[in-house]
Every structure is written in C-alpha cells, then in structure tokens.
PDB file of C-alpha atoms in Angstrom:
ATOM      1  CA  ASN A1348      -7.722  74.715  50.682  1.00 86.00           C
ATOM      2  CA  ARG A1349      -8.571  72.883  47.474  1.00 90.00           C
ATOM      3  CA  THR A1350      -5.625  74.373  45.575  1.00 92.00           C
ATOM      4  CA  VAL A1351      -3.124  73.204  48.192  1.00 93.00           C
ATOM      5  CA  LEU A1352      -4.642  69.714  48.197  1.00 94.00           C
ATOM      6  CA  LEU A1353      -4.456  69.624  44.398  1.00 94.00           C
ATOM      7  CA  ILE A1354      -0.782  70.590  44.524  1.00 95.00           C
ATOM      8  CA  PHE A1355      -0.177  67.869  47.141  1.00 95.00           C
ATOM      9  CA  ARG A1356      -2.006  65.294  44.965  1.00 96.00           C
ATOM     10  CA  VAL A1357      -0.075  66.154  41.807  1.00 97.00           C
ATOM     11  CA  ALA A1358       3.303  66.352  43.578  1.00 97.00           C
ATOM     12  CA  LEU A1359       2.965  63.123  45.565  1.00 97.00           C
ATOM     13  CA  GLY A1360       1.216  61.265  42.759  1.00 97.00           C
ATOM     14  CA  GLY A1361       3.842  62.421  40.278  1.00 97.00           C
ATOM     15  CA  LEU A1362       6.676  61.234  42.485  1.00 95.00           C
ATOM     16  CA  PHE A1363       5.088  57.799  42.793  1.00 96.00           C
ATOM     17  CA  VAL A1364       4.322  57.512  39.079  1.00 97.00           C
ATOM     18  CA  TYR A1365       7.936  58.451  38.288  1.00 95.00           C
ATOM     19  CA  ALA A1366       9.431  56.122  40.913  1.00 94.00           C
ATOM     20  CA  GLY A1367       7.229  53.241  39.811  1.00 95.00           C
ATOM     21  CA  ALA A1368       7.921  53.794  36.105  1.00 95.00           C
ATOM     22  CA  VAL A1369      11.687  53.817  36.611  1.00 94.00           C
ATOM     23  CA  LYS A1370      11.460  50.538  38.550  1.00 93.00           C
ATOM     24  CA  ALA A1371       9.049  48.964  36.053  1.00 94.00           C
ATOM     25  CA  LEU A1372      11.479  49.672  33.210  1.00 94.00           C
ATOM     26  CA  ASP A1373      14.197  47.602  34.875  1.00 91.00           C
ATOM     27  CA  PRO A1374      12.578  44.981  37.129  1.00 92.00           C
ATOM     28  CA  LEU A1375      15.746  42.866  37.387  1.00 92.00           C
ATOM     29  CA  ASP A1376      17.731  45.792  38.791  1.00 90.00           C
ATOM     30  CA  PHE A1377      14.903  46.590  41.183  1.00 91.00           C
ATOM     31  CA  ALA A1378      14.714  42.935  42.253  1.00 92.00           C
ATOM     32  CA  GLN A1379      18.411  43.101  43.099  1.00 91.00           C
ATOM     33  CA  SER A1380      17.822  46.282  45.119  1.00 89.00           C
ATOM     34  CA  ILE A1381      15.140  44.457  47.083  1.00 91.00           C
ATOM     35  CA  ARG A1382      17.410  41.451  47.534  1.00 91.00           C
ATOM     36  CA  ASN A1383      20.211  43.670  48.881  1.00 89.00           C
ATOM     37  CA  TYR A1384      18.101  44.404  51.971  1.00 90.00           C
ATOM     38  CA  ASP A1385      18.593  40.724  52.875  1.00 89.00           C
ATOM     39  CA  LEU A1386      15.039  40.282  54.159  1.00 89.00           C
ATOM     40  CA  VAL A1387      13.475  38.119  51.451  1.00 90.00           C
ATOM     41  CA  GLY A1388      14.705  35.457  49.099  1.00 89.00           C
ATOM     42  CA  GLN A1389      15.234  35.676  45.375  1.00 91.00           C
ATOM     43  CA  THR A1390      11.751  34.512  44.374  1.00 93.00           C
ATOM     44  CA  LEU A1391       9.944  36.969  46.631  1.00 95.00           C
ATOM     45  CA  SER A1392      12.216  39.807  45.518  1.00 94.00           C
ATOM     46  CA  PHE A1393      11.296  39.118  41.868  1.00 95.00           C
ATOM     47  CA  ILE A1394       7.578  39.015  42.679  1.00 95.00           C
ATOM     48  CA  ALA A1395       7.840  42.300  44.607  1.00 95.00           C
ATOM     49  CA  ALA A1396       9.861  43.848  41.770  1.00 94.00           C
ATOM     50  CA  ILE A1397       7.009  43.117  39.370  1.00 95.00           C
ATOM     51  CA  ILE A1398       4.091  44.132  41.610  1.00 96.00           C
ATOM     52  CA  LEU A1399       5.410  47.091  43.632  1.00 96.00           C
ATOM     53  CA  PRO A1400       6.219  49.440  40.717  1.00 96.00           C
ATOM     54  CA  TRP A1401       2.749  48.980  39.231  1.00 97.00           C
ATOM     55  CA  LEU A1402       1.148  49.578  42.612  1.00 97.00           C
ATOM     56  CA  GLU A1403       3.117  52.831  42.858  1.00 97.00           C
ATOM     57  CA  ILE A1404       2.188  53.854  39.307  1.00 97.00           C
ATOM     58  CA  LEU A1405      -1.519  53.122  39.754  1.00 98.00           C
ATOM     59  CA  ALA A1406      -1.793  54.768  43.175  1.00 98.00           C
ATOM     60  CA  GLY A1407       0.086  57.826  41.917  1.00 97.00           C
ATOM     61  CA  ALA A1408      -1.993  58.064  38.743  1.00 98.00           C
ATOM     62  CA  PHE A1409      -5.257  57.711  40.693  1.00 97.00           C
ATOM     63  CA  LEU A1410      -4.109  60.414  43.085  1.00 97.00           C
ATOM     64  CA  ILE A1411      -3.244  62.802  40.242  1.00 96.00           C
ATOM     65  CA  ALA A1412      -6.511  62.077  38.417  1.00 96.00           C
ATOM     66  CA  GLY A1413      -8.581  62.431  41.581  1.00 92.00           C
ATOM     67  CA  ILE A1414      -9.940  58.888  41.261  1.00 92.00           C
ATOM     68  CA  TRP A1415     -10.366  57.151  44.620  1.00 93.00           C
ATOM     69  CA  LYS A1416      -8.264  59.887  46.218  1.00 93.00           C
ATOM     70  CA  ARG A1417      -8.526  58.548  49.757  1.00 94.00           C
ATOM     71  CA  GLY A1418      -7.758  54.994  48.683  1.00 95.00           C
ATOM     72  CA  ALA A1419      -4.745  56.122  46.672  1.00 96.00           C
ATOM     73  CA  ALA A1420      -3.541  58.304  49.561  1.00 97.00           C
ATOM     74  CA  LEU A1421      -3.970  55.347  51.922  1.00 97.00           C
ATOM     75  CA  VAL A1422      -1.944  53.017  49.671  1.00 97.00           C
ATOM     76  CA  ILE A1423       0.823  55.589  49.219  1.00 97.00           C
ATOM     77  CA  SER A1424       0.903  56.422  52.944  1.00 97.00           C
ATOM     78  CA  GLY A1425       1.067  52.715  53.788  1.00 97.00           C
ATOM     79  CA  LEU A1426       3.933  52.206  51.357  1.00 96.00           C
ATOM     80  CA  LEU A1427       5.774  55.167  52.867  1.00 97.00           C
ATOM     81  CA  VAL A1428       5.349  53.807  56.406  1.00 97.00           C
ATOM     82  CA  PHE A1429       6.751  50.490  55.169  1.00 95.00           C
ATOM     83  CA  PHE A1430       9.671  52.222  53.401  1.00 93.00           C
ATOM     84  CA  ILE A1431      10.491  54.245  56.529  1.00 95.00           C
ATOM     85  CA  ALA A1432      10.407  51.146  58.740  1.00 94.00           C
ATOM     86  CA  LEU A1433      12.542  49.236  56.241  1.00 93.00           C
ATOM     87  CA  THR A1434      15.125  52.021  56.151  1.00 92.00           C
ATOM     88  CA  VAL A1435      15.254  52.239  59.953  1.00 94.00           C
ATOM     89  CA  VAL A1436      15.725  48.465  60.242  1.00 93.00           C
ATOM     90  CA  THR A1437      18.423  48.588  57.556  1.00 91.00           C
ATOM     91  CA  MET A1438      20.284  51.318  59.441  1.00 91.00           C
ATOM     92  CA  ILE A1439      20.015  49.403  62.727  1.00 93.00           C
ATOM     93  CA  ARG A1440      21.384  46.282  61.028  1.00 92.00           C
ATOM     94  CA  GLY A1441      24.316  48.339  59.722  1.00 90.00           C
ATOM     95  CA  LEU A1442      23.676  47.493  56.072  1.00 87.00           C
ATOM     96  CA  ASP A1443      25.047  49.842  53.448  1.00 87.00           C
ATOM     97  CA  VAL A1444      22.555  49.430  50.597  1.00 87.00           C
ATOM     98  CA  ASP A1445      21.156  51.554  47.826  1.00 85.00           C
ATOM     99  CA  CYS A1446      17.564  52.443  48.725  1.00 82.00           C
ATOM    100  CA  GLY A1447      16.197  51.510  45.293  1.00 82.00           C
ATOM    101  CA  CYS A1448      13.786  54.450  45.602  1.00 82.00           C
ATOM    102  CA  PHE A1449      14.169  55.853  42.101  1.00 79.00           C
ATOM    103  CA  GLY A1450      15.777  53.001  40.210  1.00 69.00           C
ATOM    104  CA  VAL A1451      19.128  53.853  38.688  1.00 63.00           C
ATOM    105  CA  ILE A1452      19.638  56.942  40.858  1.00 65.00           C
ATOM    106  CA  SER A1453      22.042  55.659  43.491  1.00 65.00           C
ATOM    107  CA  ARG A1454      21.082  56.760  47.008  1.00 75.00           C
ATOM    108  CA  LYS A1455      22.065  55.075  50.231  1.00 80.00           C
ATOM    109  CA  ALA A1456      19.289  54.033  52.596  1.00 78.00           C
ATOM    110  CA  GLY A1457      19.771  56.402  55.500  1.00 84.00           C
ATOM    111  CA  LEU A1458      18.530  59.419  57.402  1.00 89.00           C
ATOM    112  CA  SER A1459      18.016  61.604  54.316  1.00 89.00           C
ATOM    113  CA  VAL A1460      15.763  58.944  52.776  1.00 89.00           C
ATOM    114  CA  ILE A1461      13.788  58.712  56.026  1.00 92.00           C
ATOM    115  CA  LEU A1462      13.321  62.498  56.145  1.00 93.00           C
ATOM    116  CA  GLU A1463      12.180  62.607  52.512  1.00 93.00           C
ATOM    117  CA  ASP A1464       9.755  59.749  53.121  1.00 94.00           C
ATOM    118  CA  LEU A1465       8.422  61.512  56.227  1.00 96.00           C
ATOM    119  CA  ALA A1466       7.803  64.654  54.167  1.00 96.00           C
ATOM    120  CA  MET A1467       5.942  62.622  51.548  1.00 96.00           C
ATOM    121  CA  LEU A1468       4.031  60.806  54.310  1.00 97.00           C
ATOM    122  CA  THR A1469       2.920  64.181  55.655  1.00 96.00           C
ATOM    123  CA  LEU A1470       1.466  65.026  52.243  1.00 96.00           C
ATOM    124  CA  GLY A1471      -0.200  61.625  52.018  1.00 96.00           C
ATOM    125  CA  LEU A1472      -1.774  61.952  55.462  1.00 96.00           C
ATOM    126  CA  CYS A1473      -2.996  65.475  54.667  1.00 95.00           C
ATOM    127  CA  LEU A1474      -4.719  64.056  51.595  1.00 95.00           C
ATOM    128  CA  LEU A1475      -6.046  61.048  53.458  1.00 93.00           C
ATOM    129  CA  PHE A1476      -7.601  63.067  56.271  1.00 94.00           C
ATOM    130  CA  ALA A1477      -8.664  66.146  54.294  1.00 91.00           C
ATOM    131  CA  PRO A1478     -12.345  66.960  54.699  1.00 86.00           C
ATOM    132  CA  ASN A1479     -14.426  65.527  51.892  1.00 78.00           C
ATOM    133  CA  ARG A1480     -16.193  68.293  49.964  1.00 65.00           C
TER     134      ARG A1480
END
C-alpha cells in the first residue's frame, strides 16, 4: 500500500534526520559517546562524529523526499544492523554506556534500544524490499 509505505518513509526518515541533526549540533559530545564504547580511538571517534550524523541526515532526507528511496533505505537499514550489533556487543562486554542515539537524551545501550532499532529495521526492510511501482 503506497500510503503505508509513505508513512514508513516519513517516520523512519524523520527519526534519522532528527537523530543526525542533534548529533551534528554537538559533534564533540557525540565523539565522546562513540569513544565510550571503547572500540575505536580518539581520532576515529572524531571522524565518525563528523561523518555519521550527516549520513543519517542525508539518508533520512532522501527517504522523506522519495529520492533514491531504495538506496536511502539500504543505508539506514545497514546503519541499524550496525547499531544493533554494537549494542549487543556492548551488553556482552558489560559496559554501561549511553547509546548516543539522540544526542543529549540520555539512554543506556541495552535491550530497549535493540528492540527500538529492530522496529526501525523492520520499517527500513519493508521500504527496501517493497515492489517498485
């Protein structure tokens, strides 16, 4: 149904535009959130803190606008798979870190974040594999 797919595009794209914008406004804070996962060094965390928010913003905006819908859905779905894997690894390692998902909103990386990301991934995959009309 085209209406349902439009709602999925606007909802998922809007979430990614918002999440990216919040991170882009405070890249140093986001770099620290990345660093807290203890997987990459300081330099790589700063590079990721500059690039990742803009990738989220662009993919979300393209999804909302209907430009390169499949490509945007693929990028967002890939990011969500990465975020889910990162959260699982963080839980296994026993780290108690803020997920950094929406910038200043403090949320611990845990099961609730995984479930939310899985719900968003479901939307992304629906958009990615929707029949092209």
